[in-house]
PDB file of C-alpha atoms in Angstrom:
ATOM      1  CA  MET A 120      -0.182  -0.308  -0.146  1.00 72.00           C
ATOM      2  CA  SER A 121       1.534   3.308  -0.961  1.00 90.00           C
ATOM      3  CA  GLU A 122       0.232   7.000  -0.032  1.00 92.00           C
ATOM      4  CA  ILE A 123       1.103  10.551  -1.550  1.00 93.00           C
ATOM      5  CA  SER A 124      -0.659  14.138  -1.205  1.00 92.00           C
ATOM      6  CA  ILE A 125      -2.788  15.386  -3.690  1.00 90.00           C
ATOM      7  CA  GLN A 126      -4.377  18.558  -3.082  1.00 87.00           C
ATOM      8  CA  GLY A 127      -3.467  18.481   0.644  1.00 87.00           C
ATOM      9  CA  ASN A 128      -5.084  15.388   1.109  1.00 86.00           C
ATOM     10  CA  LYS A 129      -3.672  11.605   1.699  1.00 91.00           C
ATOM     11  CA  LEU A 130      -4.671   9.517  -0.989  1.00 93.00           C
ATOM     12  CA  HIS A 131      -4.083   6.020  -0.674  1.00 95.00           C
ATOM     13  CA  TYR A 132      -3.724   3.425  -3.383  1.00 95.00           C
ATOM     14  CA  ILE A 133      -2.405   0.009  -4.150  1.00 94.00           C
ATOM     15  CA  GLU A 134       0.642  -0.958  -6.826  1.00 92.00           C
ATOM     16  CA  GLY A 135       2.407  -3.494  -8.028  1.00 87.00           C
ATOM     17  CA  ASP A 136       5.328  -4.987  -6.626  1.00 80.00           C
ATOM     18  CA  LYS A 137       7.554  -4.018  -9.274  1.00 82.00           C
ATOM     19  CA  PHE A 138       6.755  -0.402 -11.810  1.00 86.00           C
ATOM     20  CA  ASP A 139       8.706  -0.778 -14.968  1.00 88.00           C
ATOM     21  CA  LYS A 140       7.793   2.841 -17.339  1.00 84.00           C
ATOM     22  CA  SER A 141       8.420   0.698 -20.509  1.00 86.00           C
ATOM     23  CA  ARG A 142       5.004  -0.750 -19.787  1.00 90.00           C
ATOM     24  CA  PRO A 143       1.789   0.311 -19.573  1.00 93.00           C
ATOM     25  CA  THR A 144       0.295   1.158 -16.333  1.00 95.00           C
ATOM     26  CA  VAL A 145      -3.609  -0.230 -15.453  1.00 96.00           C
ATOM     27  CA  LEU A 146      -5.142   1.983 -13.283  1.00 97.00           C
ATOM     28  CA  LEU A 147      -8.431   0.825 -11.606  1.00 98.00           C
ATOM     29  CA  ILE A 148     -11.207   3.356 -10.571  1.00 98.00           C
ATOM     30  CA  HIS A 149     -13.787   2.361  -8.364  1.00 98.00           C
ATOM     31  CA  GLY A 150     -17.403   4.032  -8.064  1.00 97.00           C
ATOM     32  CA  ALA A 151     -19.865   5.625  -6.132  1.00 97.00           C
ATOM     33  CA  GLY A 152     -19.646   5.092  -2.590  1.00 95.00           C
ATOM     34  CA  GLN A 153     -16.773   2.536  -2.717  1.00 95.00           C
ATOM     35  CA  SER A 154     -13.539   1.957  -2.363  1.00 95.00           C
ATOM     36  CA  VAL A 155     -10.375  -0.066  -3.819  1.00 96.00           C
ATOM     37  CA  SER A 156     -12.315  -3.134  -2.140  1.00 94.00           C
ATOM     38  CA  THR A 157     -14.334  -2.970  -5.461  1.00 95.00           C
ATOM     39  CA  TRP A 158     -11.223  -4.755  -7.394  1.00 97.00           C
ATOM     40  CA  LYS A 159     -10.632  -7.283  -4.700  1.00 95.00           C
ATOM     41  CA  PHE A 160     -10.893  -9.842  -7.271  1.00 96.00           C
ATOM     42  CA  GLN A 161      -8.679  -8.322  -9.950  1.00 95.00           C
ATOM     43  CA  LEU A 162      -5.846  -6.882  -7.315  1.00 91.00           C
ATOM     44  CA  GLY A 163      -4.106 -10.902  -7.784  1.00 88.00           C
ATOM     45  CA  LEU A 164      -4.647 -10.794 -11.455  1.00 89.00           C
ATOM     46  CA  PHE A 165      -2.161  -7.527 -11.741  1.00 88.00           C
ATOM     47  CA  ARG A 166      -0.549  -6.764  -8.625  1.00 85.00           C
ATOM     48  CA  ASN A 167       2.332  -9.107 -10.198  1.00 82.00           C
ATOM     49  CA  HIS A 168       1.329  -9.140 -13.738  1.00 87.00           C
ATOM     50  CA  PRO A 169       4.504  -9.811 -16.252  1.00 87.00           C
ATOM     51  CA  ASN A 170       3.309  -6.997 -18.857  1.00 89.00           C
ATOM     52  CA  PHE A 171       1.705  -4.461 -16.775  1.00 92.00           C
ATOM     53  CA  ASN A 172       2.107  -1.909 -13.854  1.00 92.00           C
ATOM     54  CA  PHE A 173      -0.708  -1.708 -11.808  1.00 93.00           C
ATOM     55  CA  ILE A 174      -2.413   0.875  -9.599  1.00 96.00           C
ATOM     56  CA  ALA A 175      -5.835   0.859  -8.216  1.00 96.00           C
ATOM     57  CA  ILE A 176      -6.986   4.236  -5.952  1.00 97.00           C
ATOM     58  CA  ASP A 177      -9.353   5.217  -2.970  1.00 96.00           C
ATOM     59  CA  LEU A 178     -10.730   8.279  -4.257  1.00 96.00           C
ATOM     60  CA  PRO A 179     -10.918  11.231  -1.986  1.00 95.00           C
ATOM     61  CA  GLY A 180     -13.012  10.511   1.701  1.00 94.00           C
ATOM     62  CA  ARG A 181     -13.121   6.549   1.469  1.00 94.00           C
ATOM     63  CA  GLY A 182     -10.851   3.678   2.276  1.00 91.00           C
ATOM     64  CA  GLY A 183      -7.605   4.824   3.232  1.00 92.00           C
ATOM     65  CA  SER A 184      -7.608   8.471   1.658  1.00 95.00           C
ATOM     66  CA  GLY A 185      -8.507  11.550   3.160  1.00 92.00           C
ATOM     67  CA  GLY A 186     -10.482  14.310   2.050  1.00 89.00           C
ATOM     68  CA  GLU A 187     -14.574  14.641   1.849  1.00 88.00           C
ATOM     69  CA  GLY A 188     -14.847  13.218  -1.909  1.00 89.00           C
ATOM     70  CA  PHE A 189     -16.158  15.823  -4.165  1.00 94.00           C
ATOM     71  CA  ARG A 190     -19.363  16.586  -5.714  1.00 94.00           C
ATOM     72  CA  SER A 191     -18.827  16.400  -9.620  1.00 97.00           C
ATOM     73  CA  VAL A 192     -17.354  13.634 -11.505  1.00 98.00           C
ATOM     74  CA  ILE A 193     -16.114  16.645 -13.325  1.00 98.00           C
ATOM     75  CA  GLU A 194     -13.895  17.145  -9.946  1.00 96.00           C
ATOM     76  CA  TYR A 195     -13.107  13.528  -9.544  1.00 97.00           C
ATOM     77  CA  LYS A 196     -11.367  13.196 -12.807  1.00 97.00           C
ATOM     78  CA  ASP A 197      -9.259  16.542 -12.007  1.00 96.00           C
ATOM     79  CA  PHE A 198      -8.219  14.773  -9.297  1.00 95.00           C
ATOM     80  CA  LEU A 199      -7.056  11.540 -10.918  1.00 96.00           C
ATOM     81  CA  ASN A 200      -5.351  13.357 -13.500  1.00 96.00           C
ATOM     82  CA  GLU A 201      -3.297  15.489 -10.668  1.00 96.00           C
ATOM     83  CA  PHE A 202      -2.560  12.075  -9.071  1.00 96.00           C
ATOM     84  CA  ILE A 203      -1.385  11.031 -12.622  1.00 96.00           C
ATOM     85  CA  ASP A 204       0.933  14.112 -13.171  1.00 96.00           C
ATOM     86  CA  SER A 205       2.250  13.402  -9.726  1.00 95.00           C
ATOM     87  CA  LEU A 206       3.274  10.017 -10.303  1.00 93.00           C
ATOM     88  CA  GLN A 207       4.091  10.707 -13.909  1.00 93.00           C
ATOM     89  CA  LEU A 208       2.105   8.141 -15.162  1.00 94.00           C
ATOM     90  CA  GLU A 209       2.160   7.622 -19.308  1.00 91.00           C
ATOM     91  CA  ASN A 210       0.405   4.695 -21.578  1.00 93.00           C
ATOM     92  CA  ILE A 211      -2.160   4.011 -18.769  1.00 97.00           C
ATOM     93  CA  ILE A 212      -5.169   1.872 -19.437  1.00 97.00           C
ATOM     94  CA  LEU A 213      -7.787   3.157 -17.696  1.00 98.00           C
ATOM     95  CA  ILE A 214     -10.534   0.614 -15.906  1.00 98.00           C
ATOM     96  CA  GLY A 215     -13.379   2.275 -14.405  1.00 98.00           C
ATOM     97  CA  HIS A 216     -16.531   1.128 -12.987  1.00 99.00           C
ATOM     98  CA  SER A 217     -20.111   3.024 -12.859  1.00 98.00           C
ATOM     99  CA  MET A 218     -19.171   6.616 -11.589  1.00 98.00           C
ATOM    100  CA  GLY A 219     -15.348   5.479 -12.259  1.00 98.00           C
ATOM    101  CA  GLY A 220     -16.222   4.702 -15.426  1.00 99.00           C
ATOM    102  CA  GLY A 221     -17.733   8.107 -15.678  1.00 99.00           C
ATOM    103  CA  VAL A 222     -14.265   9.746 -14.572  1.00 98.00           C
ATOM    104  CA  ALA A 223     -12.335   7.439 -17.431  1.00 99.00           C
ATOM    105  CA  MET A 224     -14.468   8.946 -19.950  1.00 99.00           C
ATOM    106  CA  LEU A 225     -13.927  12.318 -19.424  1.00 99.00           C
ATOM    107  CA  LEU A 226      -9.894  11.903 -18.648  1.00 98.00           C
ATOM    108  CA  ALA A 227     -10.123  10.020 -22.370  1.00 98.00           C
ATOM    109  CA  LEU A 228     -12.022  12.995 -23.810  1.00 98.00           C
ATOM    110  CA  GLU A 229      -9.338  15.451 -22.150  1.00 97.00           C
ATOM    111  CA  HIS A 230      -6.313  13.738 -22.218  1.00 97.00           C
ATOM    112  CA  PRO A 231      -5.925  10.977 -24.790  1.00 97.00           C
ATOM    113  CA  GLU A 232      -2.257  11.610 -25.286  1.00 96.00           C
ATOM    114  CA  ILE A 233      -1.936   9.301 -21.640  1.00 95.00           C
ATOM    115  CA  LEU A 234      -3.767   6.729 -22.542  1.00 97.00           C
ATOM    116  CA  GLN A 235      -3.436   3.475 -24.222  1.00 95.00           C
ATOM    117  CA  ALA A 236      -6.889   2.168 -24.026  1.00 97.00           C
ATOM    118  CA  CYS A 237     -10.037   2.577 -21.651  1.00 98.00           C
ATOM    119  CA  ILE A 238     -12.461  -0.387 -20.312  1.00 99.00           C
ATOM    120  CA  LEU A 239     -15.893   0.725 -18.912  1.00 99.00           C
ATOM    121  CA  ALA A 240     -17.675  -1.783 -16.770  1.00 99.00           C
ATOM    122  CA  ALA A 241     -21.323  -0.764 -16.114  1.00 99.00           C
ATOM    123  CA  THR A 242     -21.333   2.491 -16.876  1.00 99.00           C
ATOM    124  CA  GLY A 243     -23.000   4.897 -19.158  1.00 98.00           C
ATOM    125  CA  ALA A 244     -23.052   8.012 -20.707  1.00 99.00           C
ATOM    126  CA  LYS A 245     -25.482   9.667 -18.314  1.00 98.00           C
ATOM    127  CA  LEU A 246     -25.773   8.402 -15.000  1.00 98.00           C
ATOM    128  CA  SER A 247     -29.025   9.456 -13.493  1.00 96.00           C
ATOM    129  CA  VAL A 248     -29.916   8.494 -10.054  1.00 97.00           C
ATOM    130  CA  ALA A 249     -33.754   8.098  -8.886  1.00 95.00           C
ATOM    131  CA  GLU A 250     -34.877  11.479  -6.788  1.00 96.00           C
ATOM    132  CA  GLN A 251     -36.111   8.892  -4.072  1.00 96.00           C
ATOM    133  CA  THR A 252     -32.680   7.225  -3.825  1.00 97.00           C
ATOM    134  CA  LEU A 253     -31.328  10.267  -3.152  1.00 98.00           C
ATOM    135  CA  GLU A 254     -33.695  11.613  -0.658  1.00 97.00           C
ATOM    136  CA  THR A 255     -33.004   8.007   1.251  1.00 97.00           C
ATOM    137  CA  VAL A 256     -29.313   8.360   1.310  1.00 97.00           C
ATOM    138  CA  ARG A 257     -29.853  11.581   2.890  1.00 96.00           C
ATOM    139  CA  ASN A 258     -32.223  11.344   5.337  1.00 97.00           C
ATOM    140  CA  ASN A 259     -32.111   7.619   6.177  1.00 97.00           C
ATOM    141  CA  TYR A 260     -29.012   6.011   5.471  1.00 98.00           C
ATOM    142  CA  ALA A 261     -29.290   2.932   7.560  1.00 97.00           C
ATOM    143  CA  VAL A 262     -32.297   1.794   5.233  1.00 97.00           C
ATOM    144  CA  PHE A 263     -30.245   2.537   2.051  1.00 97.00           C
ATOM    145  CA  CYS A 264     -27.830   0.288   3.091  1.00 97.00           C
ATOM    146  CA  GLU A 265     -30.341  -2.385   3.662  1.00 96.00           C
ATOM    147  CA  VAL A 266     -31.940  -2.316   0.539  1.00 96.00           C
ATOM    148  CA  ALA A 267     -29.316  -1.251  -1.691  1.00 96.00           C
ATOM    149  CA  PRO A 268     -27.456  -4.726  -2.057  1.00 96.00           C
ATOM    150  CA  ASP A 269     -30.310  -6.291  -3.789  1.00 94.00           C
ATOM    151  CA  ARG A 270     -30.342  -4.012  -6.150  1.00 94.00           C
ATOM    152  CA  MET A 271     -26.817  -3.740  -7.245  1.00 96.00           C
ATOM    153  CA  PHE A 272     -26.073  -7.517  -7.389  1.00 96.00           C
ATOM    154  CA  GLY A 273     -27.930 -10.223  -9.767  1.00 92.00           C
ATOM    155  CA  GLU A 274     -29.803 -12.618  -7.943  1.00 88.00           C
ATOM    156  CA  ASP A 275     -27.885 -15.330  -7.985  1.00 89.00           C
ATOM    157  CA  SER A 276     -24.968 -13.259  -6.346  1.00 93.00           C
ATOM    158  CA  ALA A 277     -23.270 -14.844  -3.096  1.00 94.00           C
ATOM    159  CA  GLN A 278     -24.593 -12.913   0.080  1.00 95.00           C
ATOM    160  CA  GLU A 279     -21.225 -12.286   1.244  1.00 96.00           C
ATOM    161  CA  LEU A 280     -20.615  -9.984  -1.891  1.00 96.00           C
ATOM    162  CA  LYS A 281     -23.977  -8.380  -0.370  1.00 96.00           C
ATOM    163  CA  GLN A 282     -22.631  -7.970   2.871  1.00 96.00           C
ATOM    164  CA  GLU A 283     -19.358  -6.861   1.538  1.00 96.00           C
ATOM    165  CA  PHE A 284     -20.759  -4.117  -0.242  1.00 96.00           C
ATOM    166  CA  LYS A 285     -22.814  -3.450   2.446  1.00 96.00           C
ATOM    167  CA  LYS A 286     -20.287  -2.488   5.153  1.00 95.00           C
ATOM    168  CA  GLY A 287     -18.193  -0.869   2.194  1.00 95.00           C
ATOM    169  CA  LEU A 288     -20.829   1.807   1.861  1.00 96.00           C
ATOM    170  CA  LEU A 289     -21.171   1.626   6.025  1.00 96.00           C
ATOM    171  CA  ASP A 290     -17.439   2.648   5.982  1.00 94.00           C
ATOM    172  CA  THR A 291     -17.860   5.614   3.116  1.00 95.00           C
ATOM    173  CA  GLY A 292     -20.807   7.009   5.282  1.00 96.00           C
ATOM    174  CA  ALA A 293     -23.759   8.937   4.423  1.00 96.00           C
ATOM    175  CA  GLU A 294     -21.990  12.677   3.388  1.00 96.00           C
ATOM    176  CA  VAL A 295     -19.705  10.768   0.472  1.00 97.00           C
ATOM    177  CA  CYS A 296     -22.062   9.101  -0.674  1.00 98.00           C
ATOM    178  CA  TYR A 297     -24.904  10.981  -1.493  1.00 98.00           C
ATOM    179  CA  TRP A 298     -22.524  13.291  -3.073  1.00 98.00           C
ATOM    180  CA  ASP A 299     -21.277  10.521  -5.387  1.00 98.00           C
ATOM    181  CA  LEU A 300     -24.764  10.422  -6.415  1.00 98.00           C
ATOM    182  CA  ILE A 301     -25.723  13.891  -6.625  1.00 98.00           C
ATOM    183  CA  ALA A 302     -22.318  13.552  -9.058  1.00 98.00           C
ATOM    184  CA  CYS A 303     -23.574  10.437 -10.714  1.00 98.00           C
ATOM    185  CA  ASN A 304     -26.775  12.324 -11.451  1.00 98.00           C
ATOM    186  CA  GLU A 305     -25.396  15.544 -13.086  1.00 98.00           C
ATOM    187  CA  PHE A 306     -23.210  13.500 -15.164  1.00 98.00           C
ATOM    188  CA  ASN A 307     -24.060  13.791 -18.959  1.00 98.00           C
ATOM    189  CA  ILE A 308     -21.799  13.446 -21.658  1.00 98.00           C
ATOM    190  CA  MET A 309     -24.425  11.916 -24.407  1.00 98.00           C
ATOM    191  CA  ASP A 310     -23.818  14.548 -27.018  1.00 97.00           C
ATOM    192  CA  ASP A 311     -19.504  14.172 -26.205  1.00 98.00           C
ATOM    193  CA  VAL A 312     -19.172  10.528 -25.940  1.00 98.00           C
ATOM    194  CA  GLU A 313     -18.334  10.101 -29.893  1.00 98.00           C
ATOM    195  CA  LYS A 314     -15.183  12.304 -29.085  1.00 98.00           C
ATOM    196  CA  ILE A 315     -13.636   9.194 -27.545  1.00 98.00           C
ATOM    197  CA  ILE A 316     -10.612   8.345 -29.596  1.00 98.00           C
ATOM    198  CA  VAL A 317      -8.772   5.752 -27.453  1.00 97.00           C
ATOM    199  CA  PRO A 318      -9.355   1.887 -27.517  1.00 97.00           C
ATOM    200  CA  THR A 319     -12.318   1.313 -25.506  1.00 98.00           C
ATOM    201  CA  LEU A 320     -13.824  -2.239 -24.217  1.00 98.00           C
ATOM    202  CA  ILE A 321     -17.346  -1.755 -22.345  1.00 99.00           C
ATOM    203  CA  ILE A 322     -18.514  -4.400 -20.027  1.00 99.00           C
ATOM    204  CA  SER A 323     -22.068  -4.629 -18.996  1.00 98.00           C
ATOM    205  CA  GLY A 324     -24.169  -6.887 -17.346  1.00 98.00           C
ATOM    206  CA  ASP A 325     -27.412  -8.024 -18.823  1.00 97.00           C
ATOM    207  CA  LYS A 326     -29.596  -7.956 -15.178  1.00 96.00           C
ATOM    208  CA  ASP A 327     -27.883  -4.745 -14.225  1.00 97.00           C
ATOM    209  CA  ILE A 328     -30.947  -2.426 -13.228  1.00 95.00           C
ATOM    210  CA  LEU A 329     -28.595   0.744 -12.127  1.00 96.00           C
ATOM    211  CA  THR A 330     -26.810   1.049 -15.255  1.00 98.00           C
ATOM    212  CA  PRO A 331     -28.707  -1.553 -17.974  1.00 97.00           C
ATOM    213  CA  SER A 332     -26.911  -2.996 -20.849  1.00 97.00           C
ATOM    214  CA  LYS A 333     -28.739  -0.549 -23.335  1.00 98.00           C
ATOM    215  CA  TYR A 334     -26.339   2.202 -21.495  1.00 98.00           C
ATOM    216  CA  GLY A 335     -23.542  -0.006 -22.833  1.00 98.00           C
ATOM    217  CA  GLU A 336     -25.246  -0.714 -26.349  1.00 98.00           C
ATOM    218  CA  TYR A 337     -25.131   3.177 -26.399  1.00 98.00           C
ATOM    219  CA  LEU A 338     -21.545   4.038 -26.041  1.00 99.00           C
ATOM    220  CA  HIS A 339     -21.038   1.004 -28.387  1.00 99.00           C
ATOM    221  CA  GLN A 340     -22.675   2.501 -30.727  1.00 98.00           C
ATOM    222  CA  LYS A 341     -21.021   6.435 -30.363  1.00 98.00           C
ATOM    223  CA  ILE A 342     -17.130   5.004 -29.271  1.00 98.00           C
ATOM    224  CA  TYR A 343     -15.749   4.595 -32.966  1.00 97.00           C
ATOM    225  CA  GLY A 344     -13.986   1.131 -33.241  1.00 97.00           C
ATOM    226  CA  SER A 345     -14.900   0.039 -29.432  1.00 98.00           C
ATOM    227  CA  GLN A 346     -16.163  -3.321 -28.440  1.00 98.00           C
ATOM    228  CA  LEU A 347     -18.728  -4.491 -26.586  1.00 98.00           C
ATOM    229  CA  TYR A 348     -19.175  -7.537 -23.989  1.00 98.00           C
ATOM    230  CA  ILE A 349     -22.148  -8.382 -22.152  1.00 98.00           C
ATOM    231  CA  VAL A 350     -21.918 -10.865 -19.161  1.00 98.00           C
ATOM    232  CA  LYS A 351     -24.965 -12.916 -18.941  1.00 97.00           C
ATOM    233  CA  GLY A 352     -26.720 -13.003 -15.711  1.00 96.00           C
ATOM    234  CA  SER A 353     -24.411 -10.102 -14.058  1.00 97.00           C
ATOM    235  CA  GLY A 354     -26.065  -7.149 -12.290  1.00 97.00           C
ATOM    236  CA  HIS A 355     -24.199  -4.061 -11.353  1.00 98.00           C
ATOM    237  CA  PHE A 356     -21.082  -5.435  -9.807  1.00 98.00           C
ATOM    238  CA  ILE A 357     -19.616  -7.581 -13.039  1.00 98.00           C
ATOM    239  CA  MET A 358     -15.721  -7.400 -11.175  1.00 98.00           C
ATOM    240  CA  GLN A 359     -17.174  -9.742  -8.459  1.00 98.00           C
ATOM    241  CA  GLU A 360     -20.139 -11.345  -9.458  1.00 98.00           C
ATOM    242  CA  LYS A 361     -18.512 -13.247 -12.598  1.00 98.00           C
ATOM    243  CA  ALA A 362     -15.093 -12.205 -12.199  1.00 97.00           C
ATOM    244  CA  GLU A 363     -13.275 -15.277 -13.644  1.00 97.00           C
ATOM    245  CA  GLU A 364     -15.776 -14.028 -17.013  1.00 98.00           C
ATOM    246  CA  PHE A 365     -14.767 -10.383 -16.262  1.00 98.00           C
ATOM    247  CA  ASN A 366     -11.067 -11.088 -15.819  1.00 97.00           C
ATOM    248  CA  SER A 367     -10.871 -13.264 -18.872  1.00 97.00           C
ATOM    249  CA  VAL A 368     -12.955 -10.935 -20.688  1.00 97.00           C
ATOM    250  CA  ILE A 369      -9.942  -7.700 -20.047  1.00 96.00           C
ATOM    251  CA  ILE A 370      -7.112  -9.762 -20.434  1.00 94.00           C
ATOM    252  CA  ALA A 371      -7.627 -10.917 -23.868  1.00 95.00           C
ATOM    253  CA  PHE A 372      -8.324  -6.695 -24.893  1.00 96.00           C
ATOM    254  CA  LEU A 373      -5.319  -5.788 -22.979  1.00 93.00           C
ATOM    255  CA  ASN A 374      -3.335  -8.391 -24.662  1.00 89.00           C
ATOM    256  CA  ASP A 375      -2.961  -6.001 -27.550  1.00 83.00           C
ATOM    257  CA  PHE A 376      -1.037  -4.290 -25.756  1.00 74.00           C
ATOM    258  CA  ILE A 377       1.388  -5.865 -25.137  1.00 70.00           C
ATOM    259  CA  LYS A 378       4.630  -4.880 -27.106  1.00 57.00           C
TER     260      LYS A 378
END
């Protein structure tokens, strides 16, 4: 585990054992209300991978990172860009889940020159959140934490995953989660997403009720040359619910970037 100060706050991140500037760097960005633990089934895959550097971050206000989080996806993008500059990262492959996918797309639009590719998991060009959800998070977070797991995960997902997700929400807290969801609700790049020019893989779950697979299909239609993979039987947390399949798909995609 490593730490760096960004904008006066401690940022916690996990990185691979050996960093080689000649290799691409896989950078994982979690979603709203979550932390680096989102990627628990990917950490082992990348930590000692011979062909890639690896970094997974806790966004501000959760996990091991300080600060209070932000109120827009643009602010998270700016923060991530400052992190990238601080570590002088190049040849980056972004993997973003949900809100993290929004962050990845904004960075791809603004700084395609530092990216080799994007992998977008369970995300969309617009990330609307129901008003009732926002009100529940704001006024009765305990209830939200009880009901959210069954909405986030597919019916056949392990109860252990749902309970770990609930714990993650409780650890993050209502304030950060609320503003993360506000950030999602205000995110809309439907008119700009076609300007993304980096190689892109889109992964959607066919049982995802938060970012339905039609969101992935829209991205695929708009992003020239993109690839779309639909994971059958998966809800919103594809990387956990169908970890083996998810990992196989992203490794097959990433193999094209090995020199």
